[in-house]
mmCIF file of C-alpha atoms in Angstrom:
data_model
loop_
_atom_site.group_PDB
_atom_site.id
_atom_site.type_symbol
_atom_site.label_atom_id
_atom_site.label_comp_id
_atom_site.label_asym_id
_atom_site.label_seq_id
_atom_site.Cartn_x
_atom_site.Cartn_y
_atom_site.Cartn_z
ATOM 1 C CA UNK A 17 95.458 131.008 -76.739
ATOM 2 C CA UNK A 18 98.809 132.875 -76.134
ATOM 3 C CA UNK A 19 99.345 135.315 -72.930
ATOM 4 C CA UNK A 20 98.563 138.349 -75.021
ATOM 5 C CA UNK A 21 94.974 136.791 -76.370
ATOM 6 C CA UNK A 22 94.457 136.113 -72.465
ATOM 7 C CA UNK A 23 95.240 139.939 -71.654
ATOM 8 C CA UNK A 24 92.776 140.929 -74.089
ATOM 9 C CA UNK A 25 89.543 139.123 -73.536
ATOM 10 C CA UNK A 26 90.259 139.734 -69.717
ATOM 11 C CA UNK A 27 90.530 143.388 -70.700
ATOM 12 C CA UNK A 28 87.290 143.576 -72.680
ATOM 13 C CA UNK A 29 84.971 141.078 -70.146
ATOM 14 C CA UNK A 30 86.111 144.045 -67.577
ATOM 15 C CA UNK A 31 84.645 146.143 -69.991
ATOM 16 C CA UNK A 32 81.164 144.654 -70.273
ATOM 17 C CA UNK A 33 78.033 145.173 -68.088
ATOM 18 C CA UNK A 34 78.730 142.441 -65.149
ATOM 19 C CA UNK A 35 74.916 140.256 -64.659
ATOM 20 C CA UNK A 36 74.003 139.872 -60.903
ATOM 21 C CA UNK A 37 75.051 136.927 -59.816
ATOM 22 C CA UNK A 38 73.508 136.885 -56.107
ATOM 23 C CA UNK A 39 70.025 137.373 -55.517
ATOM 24 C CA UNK A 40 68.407 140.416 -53.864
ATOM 25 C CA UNK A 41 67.386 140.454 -50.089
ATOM 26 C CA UNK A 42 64.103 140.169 -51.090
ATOM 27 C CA UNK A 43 64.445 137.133 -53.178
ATOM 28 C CA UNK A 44 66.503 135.730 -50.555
ATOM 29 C CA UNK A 45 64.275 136.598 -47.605
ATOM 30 C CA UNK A 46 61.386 135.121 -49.364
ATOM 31 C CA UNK A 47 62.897 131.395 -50.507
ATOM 32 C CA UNK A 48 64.222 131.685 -46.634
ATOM 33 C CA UNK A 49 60.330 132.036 -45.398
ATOM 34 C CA UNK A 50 59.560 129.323 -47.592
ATOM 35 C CA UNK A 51 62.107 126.746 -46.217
ATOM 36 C CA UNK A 52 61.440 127.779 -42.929
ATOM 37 C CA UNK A 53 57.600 127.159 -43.533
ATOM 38 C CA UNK A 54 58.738 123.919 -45.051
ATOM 39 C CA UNK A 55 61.157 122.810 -42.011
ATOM 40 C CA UNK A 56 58.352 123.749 -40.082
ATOM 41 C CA UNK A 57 57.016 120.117 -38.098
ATOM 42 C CA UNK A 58 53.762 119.214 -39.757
ATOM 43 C CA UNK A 59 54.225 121.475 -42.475
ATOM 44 C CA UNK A 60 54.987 121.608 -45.930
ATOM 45 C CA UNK A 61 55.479 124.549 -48.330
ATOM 46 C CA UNK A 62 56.665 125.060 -51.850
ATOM 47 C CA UNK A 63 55.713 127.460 -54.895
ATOM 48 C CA UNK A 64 56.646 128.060 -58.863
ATOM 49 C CA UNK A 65 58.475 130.572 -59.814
ATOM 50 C CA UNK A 66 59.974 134.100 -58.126
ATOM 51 C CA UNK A 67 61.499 137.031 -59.778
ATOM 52 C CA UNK A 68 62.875 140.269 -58.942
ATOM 53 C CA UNK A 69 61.945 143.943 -61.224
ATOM 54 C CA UNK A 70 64.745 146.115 -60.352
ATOM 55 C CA UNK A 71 62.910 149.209 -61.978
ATOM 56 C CA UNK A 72 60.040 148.821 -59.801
ATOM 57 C CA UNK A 73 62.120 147.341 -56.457
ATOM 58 C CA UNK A 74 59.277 144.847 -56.730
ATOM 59 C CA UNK A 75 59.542 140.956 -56.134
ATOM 60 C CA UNK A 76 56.735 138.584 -57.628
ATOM 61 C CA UNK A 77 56.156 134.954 -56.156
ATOM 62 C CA UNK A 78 53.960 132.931 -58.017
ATOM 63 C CA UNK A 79 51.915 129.757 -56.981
ATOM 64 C CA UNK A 80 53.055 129.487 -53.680
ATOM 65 C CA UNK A 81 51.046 126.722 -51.720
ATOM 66 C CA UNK A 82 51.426 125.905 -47.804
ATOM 67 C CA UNK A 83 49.811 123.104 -46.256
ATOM 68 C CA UNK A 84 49.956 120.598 -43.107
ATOM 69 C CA UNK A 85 51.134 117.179 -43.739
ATOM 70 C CA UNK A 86 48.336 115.535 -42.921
ATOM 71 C CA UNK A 87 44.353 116.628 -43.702
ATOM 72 C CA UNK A 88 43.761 120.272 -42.265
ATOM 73 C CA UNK A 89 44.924 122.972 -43.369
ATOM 74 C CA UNK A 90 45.801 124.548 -46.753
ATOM 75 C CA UNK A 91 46.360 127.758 -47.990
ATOM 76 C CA UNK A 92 47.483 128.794 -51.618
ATOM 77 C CA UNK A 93 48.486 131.821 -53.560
ATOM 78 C CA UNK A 94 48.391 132.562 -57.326
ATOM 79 C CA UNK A 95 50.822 135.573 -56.841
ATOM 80 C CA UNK A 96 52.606 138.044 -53.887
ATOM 81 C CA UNK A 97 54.663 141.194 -55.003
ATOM 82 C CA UNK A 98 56.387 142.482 -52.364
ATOM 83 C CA UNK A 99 57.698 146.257 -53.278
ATOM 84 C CA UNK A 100 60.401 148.475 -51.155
ATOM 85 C CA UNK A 101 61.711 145.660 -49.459
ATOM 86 C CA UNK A 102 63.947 146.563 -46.387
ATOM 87 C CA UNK A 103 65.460 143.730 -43.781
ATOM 88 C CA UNK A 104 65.038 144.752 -39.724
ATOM 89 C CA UNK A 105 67.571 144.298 -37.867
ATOM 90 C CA UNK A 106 65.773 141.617 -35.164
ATOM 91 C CA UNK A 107 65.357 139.476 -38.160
ATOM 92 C CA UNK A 108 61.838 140.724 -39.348
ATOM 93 C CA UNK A 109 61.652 143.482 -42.619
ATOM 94 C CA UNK A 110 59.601 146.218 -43.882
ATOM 95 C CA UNK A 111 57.949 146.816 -47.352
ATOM 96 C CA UNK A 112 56.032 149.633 -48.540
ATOM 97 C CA UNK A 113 53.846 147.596 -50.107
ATOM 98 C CA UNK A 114 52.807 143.942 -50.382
ATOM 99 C CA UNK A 115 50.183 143.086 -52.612
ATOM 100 C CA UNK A 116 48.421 139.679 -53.238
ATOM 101 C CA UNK A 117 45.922 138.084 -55.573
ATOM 102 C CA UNK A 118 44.071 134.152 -55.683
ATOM 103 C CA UNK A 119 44.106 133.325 -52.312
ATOM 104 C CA UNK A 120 42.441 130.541 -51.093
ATOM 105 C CA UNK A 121 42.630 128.692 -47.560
ATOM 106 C CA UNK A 122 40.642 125.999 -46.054
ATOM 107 C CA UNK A 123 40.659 124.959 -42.623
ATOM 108 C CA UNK A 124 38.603 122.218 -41.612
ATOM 109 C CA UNK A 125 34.741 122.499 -42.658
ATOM 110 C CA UNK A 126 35.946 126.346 -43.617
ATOM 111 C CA UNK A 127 37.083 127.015 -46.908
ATOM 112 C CA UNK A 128 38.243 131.082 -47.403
ATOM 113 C CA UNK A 129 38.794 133.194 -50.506
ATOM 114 C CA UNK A 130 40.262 136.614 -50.785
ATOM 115 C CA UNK A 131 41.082 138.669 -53.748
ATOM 116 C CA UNK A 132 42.910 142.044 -54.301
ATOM 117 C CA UNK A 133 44.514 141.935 -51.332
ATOM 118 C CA UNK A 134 47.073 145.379 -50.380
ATOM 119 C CA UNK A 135 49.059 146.087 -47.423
ATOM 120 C CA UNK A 136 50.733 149.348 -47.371
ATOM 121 C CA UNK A 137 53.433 150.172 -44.741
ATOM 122 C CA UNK A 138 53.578 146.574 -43.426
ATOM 123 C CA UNK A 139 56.800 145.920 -40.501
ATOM 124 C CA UNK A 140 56.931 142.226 -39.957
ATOM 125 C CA UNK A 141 59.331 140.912 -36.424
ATOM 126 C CA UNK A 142 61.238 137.675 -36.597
ATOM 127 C CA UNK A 143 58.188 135.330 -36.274
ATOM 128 C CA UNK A 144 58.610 131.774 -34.730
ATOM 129 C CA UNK A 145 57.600 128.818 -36.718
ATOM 130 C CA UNK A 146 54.813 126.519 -34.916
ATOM 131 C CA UNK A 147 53.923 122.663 -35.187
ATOM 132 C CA UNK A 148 50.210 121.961 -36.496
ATOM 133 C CA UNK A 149 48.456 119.666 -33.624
ATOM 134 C CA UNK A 150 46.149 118.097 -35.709
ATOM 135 C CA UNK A 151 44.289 116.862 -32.615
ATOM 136 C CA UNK A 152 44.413 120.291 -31.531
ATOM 137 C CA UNK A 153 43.745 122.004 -34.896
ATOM 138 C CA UNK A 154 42.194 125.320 -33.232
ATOM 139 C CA UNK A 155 44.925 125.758 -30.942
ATOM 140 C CA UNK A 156 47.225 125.625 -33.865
ATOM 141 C CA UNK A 157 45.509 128.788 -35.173
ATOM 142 C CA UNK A 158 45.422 130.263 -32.589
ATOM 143 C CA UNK A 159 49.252 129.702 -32.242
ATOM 144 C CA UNK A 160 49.505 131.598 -35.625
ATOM 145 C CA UNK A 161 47.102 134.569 -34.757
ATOM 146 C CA UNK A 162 49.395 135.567 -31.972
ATOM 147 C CA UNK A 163 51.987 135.251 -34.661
ATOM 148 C CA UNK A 164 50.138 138.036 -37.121
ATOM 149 C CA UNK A 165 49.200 140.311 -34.256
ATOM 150 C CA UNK A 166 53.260 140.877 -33.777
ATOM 151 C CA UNK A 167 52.938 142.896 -37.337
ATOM 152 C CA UNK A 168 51.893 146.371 -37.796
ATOM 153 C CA UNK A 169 50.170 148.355 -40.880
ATOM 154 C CA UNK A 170 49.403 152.030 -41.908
ATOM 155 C CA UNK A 171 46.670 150.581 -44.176
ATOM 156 C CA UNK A 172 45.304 148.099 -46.097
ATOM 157 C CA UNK A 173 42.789 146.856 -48.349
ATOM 158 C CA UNK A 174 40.554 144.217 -49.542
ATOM 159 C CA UNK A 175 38.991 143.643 -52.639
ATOM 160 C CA UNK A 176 36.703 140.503 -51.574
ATOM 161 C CA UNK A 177 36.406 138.029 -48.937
ATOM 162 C CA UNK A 178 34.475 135.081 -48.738
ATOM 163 C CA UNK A 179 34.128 132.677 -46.133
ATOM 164 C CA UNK A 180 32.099 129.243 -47.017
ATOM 165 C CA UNK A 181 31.582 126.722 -44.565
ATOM 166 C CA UNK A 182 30.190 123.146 -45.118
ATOM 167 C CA UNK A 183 28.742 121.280 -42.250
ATOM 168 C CA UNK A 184 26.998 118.139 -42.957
ATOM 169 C CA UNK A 185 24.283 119.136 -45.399
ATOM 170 C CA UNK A 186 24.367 122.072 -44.574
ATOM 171 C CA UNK A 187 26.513 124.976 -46.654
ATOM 172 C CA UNK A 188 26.616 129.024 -45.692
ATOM 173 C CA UNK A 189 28.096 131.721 -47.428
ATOM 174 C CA UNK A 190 29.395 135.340 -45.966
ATOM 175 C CA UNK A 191 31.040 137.290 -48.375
ATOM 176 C CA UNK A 192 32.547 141.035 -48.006
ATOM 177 C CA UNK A 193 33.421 143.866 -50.721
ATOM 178 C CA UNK A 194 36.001 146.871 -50.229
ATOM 179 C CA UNK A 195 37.077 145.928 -46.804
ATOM 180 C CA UNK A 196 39.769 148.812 -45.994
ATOM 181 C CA UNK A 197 41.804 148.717 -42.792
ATOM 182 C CA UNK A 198 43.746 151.837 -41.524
ATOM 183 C CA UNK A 199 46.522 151.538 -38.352
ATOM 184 C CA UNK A 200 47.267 148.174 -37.530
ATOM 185 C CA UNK A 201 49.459 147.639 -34.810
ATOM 186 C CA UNK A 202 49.847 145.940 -30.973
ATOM 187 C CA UNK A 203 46.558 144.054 -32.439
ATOM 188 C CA UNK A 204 44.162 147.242 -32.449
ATOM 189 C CA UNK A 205 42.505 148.367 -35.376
ATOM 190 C CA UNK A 206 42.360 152.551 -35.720
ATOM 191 C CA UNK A 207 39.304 152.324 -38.389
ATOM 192 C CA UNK A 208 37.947 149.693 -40.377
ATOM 193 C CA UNK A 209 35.242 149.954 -42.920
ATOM 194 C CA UNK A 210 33.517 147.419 -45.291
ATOM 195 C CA UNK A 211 30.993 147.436 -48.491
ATOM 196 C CA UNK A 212 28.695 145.205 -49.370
ATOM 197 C CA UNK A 213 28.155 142.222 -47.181
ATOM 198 C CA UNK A 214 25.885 139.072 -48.491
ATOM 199 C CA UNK A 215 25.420 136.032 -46.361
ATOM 200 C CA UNK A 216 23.553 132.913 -46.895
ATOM 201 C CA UNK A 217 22.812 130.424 -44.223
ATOM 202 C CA UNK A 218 19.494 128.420 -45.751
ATOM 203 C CA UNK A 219 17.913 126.205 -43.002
ATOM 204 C CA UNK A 220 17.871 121.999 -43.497
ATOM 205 C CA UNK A 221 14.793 121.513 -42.975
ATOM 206 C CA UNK A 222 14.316 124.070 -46.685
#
């Protein structure tokens, strides 16, 4: 192709729409959380697919699924949209709105479901990744409690939460409708309200 034919298709490409070649903050923050989740000692951490709606300013992860290395602890997600996505300047972000569905997490002898999750005005801080003890799998919680309780929230809801537990023989159920949670932050609650609440505890001995 001669110098001229070069001039010309270097004229029109400047003509056409340019794709993205760099992915948004959001997309970046989130495959960041991941890895660090994943670099994390006794942890692992992976998921399927992620994609950013620029009309919407809304990023969907799908399938993510955390867990310790060894028998504890797992906790999976069919899908997370994060919407208004905004980094913080101590290494934490902002969204207007996260949103999850499919969640399921077990924990030793407790196994924990949640559905229609929303969080509305959620700031997250730079939170510190933690090694799971599995001699010590409590204090590991604990270890990411303190983590959460750095957050804050103008409000949030809850679709449905169940909590089954399995000890020996014996298996109980609590499960909780409409759970909606207004100001979140320093760890205090402002209000918090619930629906319907079922439990089911039935006795070994029948």
């Amino acid at each position: 192709m001669g110098f001229r034919h070069h001039a010309l298709a270097l004229a029109v490409a400047s003509l056409l729409p340019q794709a993205a070649s760099a992915e948004e903050p959001v997309e970046a923050a989130i495959r960041e959380w991941v890895a660090a989740i994943d670099a994390a000692p006794g942890w692992s951490a992976g998921f399927r697919g992620l994609a950013y709606d620029p009309a919407s300013d809304a990023a969907t992860l799908s399938g993510l699924a955390v867990q310790t290395d060894v028998t504890g602890v797992s906790i999976g997600i069919e899908t997370i949209v994060v919407t208004g996505f905004v980094e913080r300047a101590d290494g934490g972000f902002s969204a207007r709105s996260v949103t999850a569905d499919g969640i399921a997490a077990k924990a030793g002898f407790a196994n924990v479901a949640i559905a229609d999750l929303e969080l509305d005005g959620l700031t997250v801080p730079a939170m510190q990744p933690f090694a799971y003890d599995p001699e010590k799998p409590f204090t590991t919680m604990m270890r990411g409690y303190a983590e959460i309780l750095k957050a804050s929230l103008e409000s949030g809801r809850i679709g449905s939460l169940q909590i089954i537990e399995q000890f020996e023989d014996v298996t109980s159920r609590v499960s909780y409708e409409h759970i909606k949670i207004d100001g979140f932050a320093e760890g205090k609650i402002a209000s918090i309200c619930s629906g319907p609440l079922r439990m089911e505890a039935p006795s070994p001995q029948g």
